[in-house]
């Protein structure tokens, strides 16, 4: 399927090249040509602002627009070109072309607007990557949905995509997890134990402890925390995978953080940075003032290993290895991203919480310190999300604090049980990751057009319903004469043909939420058409009905494609 904005951009560039060659315009380097749907009705289907060339061409923008329009090569999708002040070139699409696209959409099916932007290239999306110390929380859920949607869009753009989960199991939190389960197990055996307030309080560990006691009795009584850490980790990861599968998310690879230690890769990376002159040993960073140095000495701070990250624009240098010889999380993070780049990914997308912003910059500094190019690394930052519930007594919205250790949190499982997998996916995706999100459970479960999940899926359901009824009547769209389609149907096709550009922009700018916006916009175009464009009605001539049925087949294809790009199901009944 053609991306018509791209086609028109090429035609305008050809017209400009010819005008320069003929001497109608002075020599200049033609900039990227931005063609997009106009913001106002009556200004065509695609528009180019010729005003952007005024300085380069040293001419009035309206004169430039007229010159381009006069020399624009012909194309089968163009009906007419109009020039409008102060310098817009407005393109109106051919009705015959639009009608032909109905069959083209049906032919492409699930691959409608499968692009080749990333053909022959590999992309990796690393997302979720929650420590296996508890279930998937609502915050992790937004990360999961955004990451998986980004992966689906990259695939739609032609990339070969790997979904990766960075399995962070080497830190202190995993030691605390193992000790927490060990104490819960001993409590289950009847021992009276004071449970530390800073240990994991969640009921899920009490449940696992009960299962262990039932399976093993007191056979694990003398086992150390390491054994319980391994058990808890395995159980947590089973739970995490099960929860993600419930919303149609599956990773291709789980990268174990401990492998960076076992292979000595973190120390190899540190040594390479040292050889490049970016590592030093000191009690303080090199930019510390006298007061800061004196304060550190008074507290008895011992020398640590520092990364001279200020060389690359950081606000201060970063500790890589603490005075006790243990690496900070910065060192394995840099080693992990070094490994990513060495695996040959053309694009490596990380989905992270906004609290990782500074760390993400330090990692890129570390990559530069290894004489590697961090350009392939892109980060989507996720703002906070909270579940909102209406208090039945006060009528006010209330939130639940998210804390694995306190055991006071909503999980992905909770959200799916309260709403649905599709509702979770859409509402987590439908706002920019840069915006904070209130997940309104009351709104999400509504079966009405107020709920965008219902609104979008119902468009597909309506298409499926028409075909069920047609089949019952023995009516089909074979040999449909698409010339009989009207302006209402063409309005939908015009909008549907924007999908290629939406996919491209979402991938180029790492904005997967754009597909959710577009799906809702397209549904808003479709539903009024459905109410007006009847198929199986006594007053509709048979040939017109057949053409309209063919149109609804194409509309169903488009909505199926959109739903799957968002990771949602396409139900045929609701």
Coordinates of C-alpha atoms in Angstrom, one line a residue:
X1 CA 0.0 0.0 0.0
X2 CA 1.4 3.4 -0.9
X3 CA 2.1 6.0 1.7
X4 CA 0.5 8.8 -0.2
X5 CA 2.3 11.6 1.8
X6 CA 5.6 10.0 0.7
X7 CA 4.5 9.7 -2.9
X8 CA 3.5 13.4 -3.0
X9 CA 6.7 14.4 -1.3
X10 CA 8.7 12.7 -4.0
X11 CA 6.6 14.4 -6.7
X12 CA 7.2 17.8 -5.1
X13 CA 10.9 17.2 -4.9
X14 CA 10.9 16.2 -8.6
X15 CA 9.1 19.4 -9.4
X16 CA 11.5 21.5 -7.4
X17 CA 14.5 19.7 -9.0
X18 CA 13.1 20.5 -12.4
X19 CA 12.4 24.1 -11.6
X20 CA 16.0 24.6 -10.4
X21 CA 17.4 22.8 -13.5
X22 CA 15.3 25.1 -15.7
X23 CA 16.5 28.2 -13.9
X24 CA 13.0 29.1 -12.6
X25 CA 14.5 28.8 -9.0
X26 CA 18.0 29.5 -7.8
X27 CA 20.3 26.6 -6.8
X28 CA 19.7 25.4 -3.3
X29 CA 19.7 22.1 -1.4
X30 CA 16.1 20.8 -1.3
X31 CA 15.1 20.2 2.4
X32 CA 12.8 17.4 3.5
X33 CA 9.3 18.0 2.2
X34 CA 6.7 17.8 4.9
X35 CA 3.4 16.6 3.5
X36 CA 0.6 15.8 5.9
X37 CA -3.2 15.9 6.1
X38 CA -4.4 19.6 6.4
X39 CA -5.9 20.8 9.6
X40 CA -9.0 22.4 8.1
X41 CA -11.7 20.9 6.0
X42 CA -11.9 21.9 2.3
X43 CA -8.1 22.1 2.0
X44 CA -7.7 18.8 0.3
X45 CA -6.5 15.5 1.6
X46 CA -2.7 16.2 1.7
X47 CA -1.0 19.6 2.1
X48 CA 2.5 21.0 1.6
X49 CA 3.5 24.3 3.1
X50 CA 5.6 26.1 0.4
X51 CA 6.3 28.9 2.8
X52 CA 9.3 26.9 4.2
X53 CA 11.1 27.4 0.9
X54 CA 10.8 31.2 0.7
X55 CA 14.2 32.0 2.2
X56 CA 16.0 29.3 0.2
X57 CA 14.4 30.2 -3.1
X58 CA 14.4 33.9 -2.5
X59 CA 10.8 34.2 -3.8
X60 CA 7.3 34.8 -2.6
X61 CA 6.0 31.5 -1.1
X62 CA 2.7 31.8 -3.2
X63 CA 4.8 32.2 -6.3
X64 CA 6.8 29.1 -5.4
X65 CA 3.7 27.1 -4.7
X66 CA 2.2 28.0 -8.1
X67 CA 5.5 27.0 -9.8
X68 CA 5.5 23.6 -8.1
X69 CA 1.8 23.0 -8.9
X70 CA 2.3 23.9 -12.5
X71 CA 5.2 21.4 -13.0
X72 CA 4.1 18.6 -10.6
X73 CA 4.3 15.2 -12.3
X74 CA 1.0 13.4 -12.7
X75 CA 0.0 10.5 -10.4
X76 CA -3.0 8.1 -10.3
X77 CA -4.0 9.1 -6.8
X78 CA -4.3 12.8 -7.6
X79 CA -7.6 14.3 -8.7
X80 CA -6.5 18.0 -8.5
X81 CA -4.0 20.3 -7.0
X82 CA -4.9 23.7 -5.5
X83 CA -2.7 26.5 -4.3
X84 CA -3.9 28.5 -1.3
X85 CA -2.3 31.6 0.4
X86 CA 0.2 32.1 1.9
X87 CA 1.8 29.2 0.0
X88 CA 0.0 25.9 0.6
X89 CA -0.1 23.2 -2.1
X90 CA -3.3 21.2 -1.4
X91 CA -3.8 17.8 -3.0
X92 CA -7.3 16.2 -3.5
X93 CA -7.3 12.4 -3.9
X94 CA -9.0 10.8 -6.8
X95 CA -12.3 9.1 -6.0
X96 CA -11.6 6.3 -8.4
X97 CA -8.2 5.7 -6.7
X98 CA -9.9 5.6 -3.3
X99 CA -12.5 3.1 -4.5
X100 CA -9.8 0.8 -5.8
X101 CA -8.1 0.8 -2.4
X102 CA -11.0 -1.2 -1.0
X103 CA -9.8 -4.4 -2.8
X104 CA -6.2 -3.5 -2.1
X105 CA -6.9 -3.4 1.7
X106 CA -8.6 -6.7 1.5
X107 CA -5.7 -8.3 -0.4
X108 CA -3.2 -7.0 2.1
X109 CA -5.3 -8.3 5.0
X110 CA -3.3 -8.6 8.3
X111 CA -0.3 -7.0 6.5
X112 CA -2.2 -3.8 5.7
X113 CA 0.5 -1.1 5.6
X114 CA 3.4 -3.4 6.2
X115 CA 6.3 -1.0 5.7
X116 CA 9.9 -1.7 4.6
X117 CA 11.5 1.2 6.6
X118 CA 13.5 -1.3 8.7
X119 CA 13.9 -4.0 6.1
X120 CA 17.1 -6.0 6.7
X121 CA 17.7 -4.3 10.1
X122 CA 17.4 -5.7 13.6
X123 CA 15.8 -3.9 16.5
X124 CA 15.6 -4.9 20.2
X125 CA 13.1 -3.7 22.7
X126 CA 14.0 -4.2 26.3
X127 CA 11.0 -3.7 28.5
X128 CA 9.4 -4.7 31.9
X129 CA 12.7 -5.9 33.3
X130 CA 11.2 -5.7 36.8
X131 CA 13.2 -7.4 39.6
X132 CA 11.8 -10.8 40.3
X133 CA 11.0 -9.9 43.8
X134 CA 7.2 -9.7 43.4
X135 CA 4.4 -9.8 40.9
X136 CA 3.9 -7.3 38.0
X137 CA 2.5 -4.1 39.5
X138 CA 0.4 -1.5 37.8
X139 CA 3.6 0.6 37.1
X140 CA 5.3 -2.4 35.5
X141 CA 2.1 -3.0 33.5
X142 CA 2.4 0.4 31.7
X143 CA 6.0 -0.4 30.9
X144 CA 5.0 -3.8 29.5
X145 CA 2.2 -2.5 27.3
X146 CA 4.2 0.4 25.9
X147 CA 7.2 -1.8 25.2
X148 CA 5.2 -4.5 23.5
X149 CA 3.3 -2.0 21.4
X150 CA 6.7 -0.4 20.3
X151 CA 7.9 -3.9 19.3
X152 CA 4.7 -4.5 17.2
X153 CA 5.1 -1.2 15.5
X154 CA 8.8 -1.9 14.7
X155 CA 7.7 -5.2 13.2
X156 CA 5.1 -3.4 11.1
X157 CA 7.8 -1.1 9.9
X158 CA 9.8 -4.0 8.6
X159 CA 12.4 -4.6 11.4
X160 CA 13.3 -8.0 12.8
X161 CA 12.5 -7.5 16.4
X162 CA 13.7 -9.2 19.6
X163 CA 11.8 -8.6 22.9
X164 CA 14.2 -8.8 25.8
X165 CA 13.7 -8.9 29.6
X166 CA 16.8 -7.9 31.7
X167 CA 16.6 -10.3 34.5
X168 CA 18.0 -8.3 37.4
X169 CA 18.7 -10.8 40.1
X170 CA 22.1 -9.8 41.4
X171 CA 21.3 -7.0 43.9
X172 CA 20.6 -6.6 47.5
X173 CA 16.9 -6.7 47.0
X174 CA 17.1 -10.4 46.0
X175 CA 19.0 -11.1 49.2
X176 CA 16.2 -9.5 51.2
X177 CA 13.7 -11.5 49.2
X178 CA 15.4 -14.8 50.1
X179 CA 15.6 -13.9 53.7
X180 CA 11.9 -12.7 53.7
X181 CA 10.8 -16.1 52.4
X182 CA 13.0 -18.0 54.8
X183 CA 11.5 -16.2 57.8
X184 CA 7.9 -16.8 56.4
X185 CA 8.7 -20.5 56.0
X186 CA 10.0 -20.7 59.6
X187 CA 6.9 -18.9 60.8
X188 CA 4.8 -21.5 59.0
X189 CA 6.6 -24.2 60.9
X190 CA 5.5 -22.6 64.1
X191 CA 8.6 -20.6 65.1
X192 CA 7.9 -17.2 66.6
X193 CA 10.0 -14.7 64.6
X194 CA 9.9 -10.9 64.5
X195 CA 9.6 -10.0 60.9
X196 CA 11.7 -6.9 60.0
X197 CA 9.8 -3.9 58.7
X198 CA 12.1 -3.5 55.8
X199 CA 11.6 -7.0 54.5
X200 CA 9.0 -7.9 51.9
X201 CA 5.6 -7.9 53.6
X202 CA 3.5 -9.1 50.7
X203 CA 1.0 -11.9 51.2
X204 CA 2.4 -13.7 48.2
X205 CA 5.5 -14.8 50.2
X206 CA 3.2 -16.1 53.0
X207 CA 1.4 -18.2 50.4
X208 CA 4.7 -19.6 48.9
X209 CA 5.9 -20.4 52.4
X210 CA 2.7 -22.4 53.1
X211 CA 3.3 -24.3 49.9
X212 CA 6.9 -25.1 50.8
X213 CA 5.8 -26.3 54.2
X214 CA 3.2 -28.5 52.7
X215 CA 5.6 -29.9 50.1
X216 CA 8.7 -30.3 52.2
X217 CA 7.7 -30.2 55.9
X218 CA 10.6 -29.0 57.9
X219 CA 13.2 -30.4 55.5
X220 CA 14.3 -26.9 54.5
X221 CA 14.6 -25.7 58.1
X222 CA 18.4 -25.6 58.0
X223 CA 18.7 -24.2 54.5
X224 CA 20.2 -20.8 54.1
X225 CA 18.6 -17.7 52.6
X226 CA 20.3 -18.5 49.3
X227 CA 18.1 -21.6 48.8
X228 CA 15.0 -19.5 49.6
X229 CA 16.2 -16.8 47.3
X230 CA 16.3 -19.3 44.4
X231 CA 12.9 -20.6 45.2
X232 CA 11.3 -17.2 45.5
X233 CA 13.0 -16.0 42.3
X234 CA 11.7 -19.0 40.3
X235 CA 8.2 -18.7 41.7
X236 CA 8.1 -15.0 41.0
X237 CA 9.3 -15.4 37.4
X238 CA 6.6 -18.0 36.8
X239 CA 4.1 -15.5 38.1
X240 CA 5.5 -12.7 36.0
X241 CA 5.4 -14.7 32.8
X242 CA 1.9 -15.9 33.5
X243 CA 0.7 -12.4 34.2
X244 CA 2.3 -11.0 31.0
X245 CA 0.9 -13.8 28.9
X246 CA -2.6 -12.8 30.1
X247 CA -2.3 -9.6 28.1
X248 CA -0.6 -11.3 25.1
X249 CA 3.0 -10.3 26.0
X250 CA 5.9 -12.8 25.5
X251 CA 9.6 -12.1 25.6
X252 CA 12.0 -13.7 23.2
X253 CA 15.0 -13.6 25.6
X254 CA 15.7 -13.3 29.3
X255 CA 19.1 -11.7 29.9
X256 CA 20.4 -12.7 33.3
X257 CA 22.3 -9.9 35.1
X258 CA 24.4 -12.5 37.0
X259 CA 25.9 -13.6 33.6
X260 CA 27.8 -10.3 33.5
X261 CA 29.5 -11.2 36.8
X262 CA 30.0 -14.9 36.0
X263 CA 31.7 -14.1 32.6
X264 CA 33.8 -11.3 34.2
X265 CA 32.3 -9.0 31.6
X266 CA 31.8 -6.1 34.0
X267 CA 35.5 -6.1 35.0
X268 CA 36.5 -6.3 31.3
X269 CA 34.4 -3.2 30.6
X270 CA 35.9 -1.4 33.6
X271 CA 39.4 -2.2 32.5
X272 CA 38.7 -1.0 28.9
X273 CA 37.3 2.3 30.3
X274 CA 40.5 2.5 32.5
X275 CA 42.7 2.0 29.5
X276 CA 40.8 4.8 27.7
X277 CA 41.6 7.2 30.6
X278 CA 38.1 7.4 32.1
X279 CA 38.6 5.7 35.4
X280 CA 40.3 6.8 38.6
X281 CA 40.6 5.8 42.3
X282 CA 39.7 8.4 44.9
X283 CA 37.8 9.2 48.1
X284 CA 35.9 11.9 46.1
X285 CA 35.1 12.9 42.6
X286 CA 37.6 15.2 40.9
X287 CA 35.2 18.2 40.9
X288 CA 34.5 18.2 44.6
X289 CA 35.2 21.4 46.5
X290 CA 37.2 21.7 49.7
X291 CA 34.1 21.6 51.9
X292 CA 32.8 18.5 50.3
X293 CA 36.2 16.7 50.6
X294 CA 36.6 17.7 54.2
X295 CA 33.1 16.4 54.9
X296 CA 33.8 13.0 53.3
X297 CA 37.1 12.6 55.2
X298 CA 35.4 13.4 58.5
X299 CA 33.0 10.6 57.8
X300 CA 35.8 8.2 57.1
X301 CA 35.0 7.5 53.5
X302 CA 37.4 5.1 51.8
X303 CA 38.7 5.4 48.2
X304 CA 36.3 4.1 45.5
X305 CA 36.6 3.6 41.7
X306 CA 35.1 6.5 39.8
X307 CA 34.0 7.0 36.2
X308 CA 35.1 10.4 34.8
X309 CA 31.6 10.9 33.2
X310 CA 31.9 14.7 33.3
X311 CA 34.2 14.4 30.3
X312 CA 31.0 13.5 28.3
X313 CA 28.8 16.3 29.8
X314 CA 27.6 14.7 33.1
X315 CA 27.1 17.0 36.1
X316 CA 29.4 15.0 38.3
X317 CA 31.5 11.8 38.1
X318 CA 30.0 8.5 39.1
X319 CA 31.1 5.7 41.4
X320 CA 31.6 2.4 39.5
X321 CA 33.0 0.3 42.3
X322 CA 32.4 1.0 45.9
X323 CA 35.2 1.1 48.5
X324 CA 34.3 -2.5 49.6
X325 CA 34.9 -3.8 46.1
X326 CA 31.3 -4.2 45.1
X327 CA 30.2 -2.6 41.8
X328 CA 27.4 -0.1 41.8
X329 CA 24.5 -0.8 39.4
X330 CA 26.1 1.6 36.9
X331 CA 28.9 -0.8 35.9
X332 CA 26.7 -3.8 35.0
X333 CA 24.3 -1.4 33.2
X334 CA 27.1 -0.1 31.0
X335 CA 28.4 -3.7 30.4
X336 CA 24.9 -4.8 29.5
X337 CA 24.4 -2.1 26.9
X338 CA 27.9 -2.8 25.6
X339 CA 26.8 -6.4 25.0
X340 CA 23.6 -5.2 23.3
X341 CA 25.6 -3.1 20.8
X342 CA 28.0 -6.0 20.2
X343 CA 25.1 -8.2 19.3
X344 CA 24.6 -6.0 16.3
X345 CA 21.2 -4.3 16.8
X346 CA 20.5 -1.3 14.6
X347 CA 18.1 0.0 17.1
X348 CA 18.0 -0.8 20.9
X349 CA 14.9 0.6 22.6
X350 CA 14.8 0.7 26.4
X351 CA 11.5 1.3 28.2
X352 CA 12.3 2.8 31.7
X353 CA 10.6 4.8 34.5
X354 CA 11.4 8.5 34.6
X355 CA 13.4 7.8 37.8
X356 CA 16.0 6.2 35.5
X357 CA 16.6 9.3 33.4
X358 CA 20.0 10.2 34.9
X359 CA 21.2 6.6 34.9
X360 CA 20.3 6.3 31.2
X361 CA 22.4 9.3 30.4
X362 CA 25.3 7.9 32.4
X363 CA 25.1 4.6 30.5
X364 CA 25.4 6.5 27.2
X365 CA 28.5 8.3 28.6
X366 CA 29.9 4.9 29.5
X367 CA 29.4 3.6 26.0
X368 CA 31.2 6.6 24.6
X369 CA 34.0 6.0 27.1
X370 CA 34.4 2.5 25.5
X371 CA 34.8 4.2 22.1
X372 CA 31.4 2.9 21.0
X373 CA 28.6 4.8 19.4
X374 CA 25.5 5.0 21.6
X375 CA 23.4 6.3 18.7
X376 CA 21.4 3.0 18.4
X377 CA 20.2 3.3 22.0
X378 CA 16.8 5.0 22.4
X379 CA 14.9 5.3 25.7
X380 CA 11.1 5.7 26.2
X381 CA 10.5 7.1 29.7
X382 CA 7.4 6.1 31.5
X383 CA 5.7 8.5 33.9
X384 CA 3.9 7.3 37.1
X385 CA 0.6 5.4 36.8
X386 CA -1.9 4.8 39.6
X387 CA -5.1 2.8 39.8
X388 CA -8.0 5.1 40.8
X389 CA -11.2 3.8 42.5
X390 CA -14.3 5.6 43.5
X391 CA -15.1 5.4 47.2
X392 CA -18.7 4.2 47.5
X393 CA -19.4 6.4 50.5
X394 CA -17.7 9.7 49.7
X395 CA -17.9 9.4 45.9
X396 CA -14.2 10.6 45.7
X397 CA -11.5 8.9 43.8
X398 CA -8.9 7.0 45.9
X399 CA -5.5 5.6 44.9
X400 CA -3.6 2.6 46.2
X401 CA 0.1 3.0 47.1
X402 CA 2.4 0.9 45.0
X403 CA 4.9 -1.0 47.2
X404 CA 6.1 -4.6 46.8
X405 CA 7.7 -4.7 50.2
X406 CA 4.6 -3.3 52.0
X407 CA 2.4 -5.7 50.1
X408 CA 0.1 -2.7 49.4
X409 CA -0.3 -2.6 45.7
X410 CA -2.4 -3.5 42.6
X411 CA -1.0 -6.1 40.4
X412 CA -1.5 -6.7 36.7
X413 CA -3.6 -9.7 37.6
X414 CA -5.9 -7.4 39.7
X415 CA -6.4 -5.0 36.8
X416 CA -7.2 -7.8 34.4
X417 CA -9.7 -9.3 36.9
X418 CA -11.4 -6.0 37.5
X419 CA -11.5 -5.0 33.8
X420 CA -10.1 -7.1 30.9
X421 CA -6.8 -7.7 29.1
X422 CA -7.9 -5.5 26.3
X423 CA -8.9 -2.6 28.6
X424 CA -5.6 -2.8 30.4
X425 CA -3.7 -2.7 27.1
X426 CA -5.6 0.2 25.5
X427 CA -5.7 2.4 28.6
X428 CA -2.1 1.9 29.4
X429 CA -1.2 2.8 25.8
X430 CA -3.6 5.6 25.1
X431 CA -1.7 8.5 26.7
X432 CA 1.8 9.7 26.0
X433 CA 4.3 7.9 28.2
X434 CA 5.5 11.3 29.3
X435 CA 2.2 12.0 31.0
X436 CA 1.1 10.7 34.3
X437 CA -1.8 8.3 34.1
X438 CA -4.8 7.6 36.3
X439 CA -6.2 4.2 35.5
X440 CA -9.9 4.8 36.2
X441 CA -11.4 1.4 36.8
X442 CA -15.0 2.7 36.8
X443 CA -14.5 4.2 33.3
X444 CA -12.6 1.2 31.9
X445 CA -15.4 -1.3 32.6
X446 CA -18.2 0.7 30.9
X447 CA -19.8 -1.0 28.0
X448 CA -20.6 2.2 26.1
X449 CA -19.0 4.6 23.6
X450 CA -17.6 6.6 26.6
X451 CA -15.1 3.7 26.9
X452 CA -12.7 3.9 23.9
X453 CA -11.9 0.2 24.2
X454 CA -15.6 -0.6 23.6
X455 CA -15.8 2.1 20.9
X456 CA -12.9 0.8 18.8
X457 CA -13.7 -2.9 19.2
X458 CA -17.4 -2.3 18.5
X459 CA -16.4 -1.0 15.0
X460 CA -14.9 -4.4 14.2
X461 CA -17.9 -6.2 15.8
X462 CA -20.3 -4.2 13.6
X463 CA -18.4 -5.3 10.5
X464 CA -18.4 -8.9 11.6
X465 CA -22.2 -8.7 12.4
X466 CA -23.0 -7.5 8.9
X467 CA -21.2 -10.5 7.4
X468 CA -23.0 -12.9 9.8
X469 CA -26.4 -11.5 8.7
X470 CA -25.3 -11.5 5.0
X471 CA -24.3 -15.2 5.3
X472 CA -27.6 -16.1 6.8
X473 CA -29.4 -14.4 3.9
X474 CA -27.1 -16.1 1.3
X475 CA -25.8 -12.7 0.2
X476 CA -22.1 -12.0 -0.6
X477 CA -19.8 -9.3 -2.0
X478 CA -18.5 -11.3 -5.0
X479 CA -18.1 -9.2 -8.1
X480 CA -18.8 -6.0 -6.2
X481 CA -18.9 -2.8 -8.3
X482 CA -16.9 -0.4 -6.1
X483 CA -17.7 2.5 -8.4
X484 CA -21.1 2.5 -6.6
X485 CA -19.5 3.5 -3.2
X486 CA -20.5 7.0 -1.9
X487 CA -18.7 9.8 -0.2
X488 CA -19.3 8.4 3.3
X489 CA -17.4 5.3 2.5
X490 CA -14.6 7.3 0.8
X491 CA -14.3 9.4 3.9
X492 CA -13.3 6.3 5.9
X493 CA -10.9 5.1 3.2
X494 CA -9.2 8.5 3.2
X495 CA -8.6 8.3 6.9
X496 CA -7.6 4.6 6.8
X497 CA -4.9 5.4 4.3
X498 CA -3.1 7.6 6.9
X499 CA -2.1 4.4 8.8
X500 CA 1.2 4.0 7.1
X501 CA 2.3 7.5 8.1
X502 CA 1.1 6.9 11.7
X503 CA 3.2 3.7 11.9
X504 CA 6.2 5.5 10.4
X505 CA 5.9 8.5 12.8
X506 CA 5.3 6.2 15.8
X507 CA 8.5 4.2 15.0
X508 CA 10.6 7.2 14.0
X509 CA 9.8 9.2 17.1
X510 CA 9.4 6.2 19.5
X511 CA 5.8 7.2 20.2
X512 CA 3.7 4.0 20.3
X513 CA 0.7 5.8 21.8
X514 CA 0.1 7.4 18.4
X515 CA -1.5 4.1 17.2
X516 CA -4.0 4.3 20.0
X517 CA -4.9 7.9 19.1
X518 CA -5.4 6.9 15.5
X519 CA -7.5 3.9 16.3
X520 CA -9.9 6.1 18.2
X521 CA -10.0 8.7 15.5
X522 CA -10.8 6.1 12.9
X523 CA -13.6 4.6 15.0
X524 CA -15.0 8.1 15.3
X525 CA -15.1 8.3 11.5
X526 CA -16.6 4.8 11.1
X527 CA -19.5 4.8 13.5
X528 CA -21.6 7.6 11.9
X529 CA -21.0 6.0 8.5
X530 CA -22.3 2.7 9.9
X531 CA -25.5 4.4 11.0
X532 CA -26.0 5.9 7.5
X533 CA -24.6 3.4 5.0
X534 CA -27.0 0.4 5.2
X535 CA -26.3 -2.9 3.4
X536 CA -29.1 -5.4 4.1
X537 CA -32.1 -3.0 3.8
X538 CA -35.0 -3.4 1.5
X539 CA -34.5 0.1 0.0
X540 CA -30.9 -0.6 -0.9
X541 CA -30.4 -1.9 -4.5
X542 CA -28.6 -5.2 -4.6
X543 CA -25.6 -4.0 -6.5
X544 CA -25.1 -1.0 -4.1
X545 CA -25.5 -3.4 -1.2
X546 CA -22.8 -5.7 -2.6
X547 CA -20.4 -2.7 -3.0
X548 CA -21.1 -1.6 0.6
X549 CA -20.6 -5.1 1.9
X550 CA -17.2 -5.1 0.2
X551 CA -16.5 -1.8 1.9
X552 CA -17.3 -3.2 5.3
X553 CA -15.0 -6.2 4.6
X554 CA -12.2 -3.7 4.1
X555 CA -13.1 -1.7 7.2
X556 CA -13.0 -4.9 9.2
X557 CA -9.5 -5.6 7.9
X558 CA -8.3 -2.1 9.0
X559 CA -9.7 -2.4 12.5
X560 CA -8.3 -5.9 12.9
X561 CA -4.9 -4.6 12.0
X562 CA -5.2 -1.7 14.4
X563 CA -6.3 -3.9 17.3
X564 CA -3.5 -6.3 16.8
X565 CA -0.9 -3.5 16.5
X566 CA -2.1 -2.5 20.0
X567 CA -2.0 -6.1 21.2
X568 CA -5.8 -6.2 21.6
X569 CA -8.2 -8.9 20.6
X570 CA -10.7 -8.5 17.8
X571 CA -14.0 -10.0 19.1
X572 CA -16.8 -10.7 16.6
X573 CA -19.5 -10.3 19.3
X574 CA -19.8 -8.1 22.3

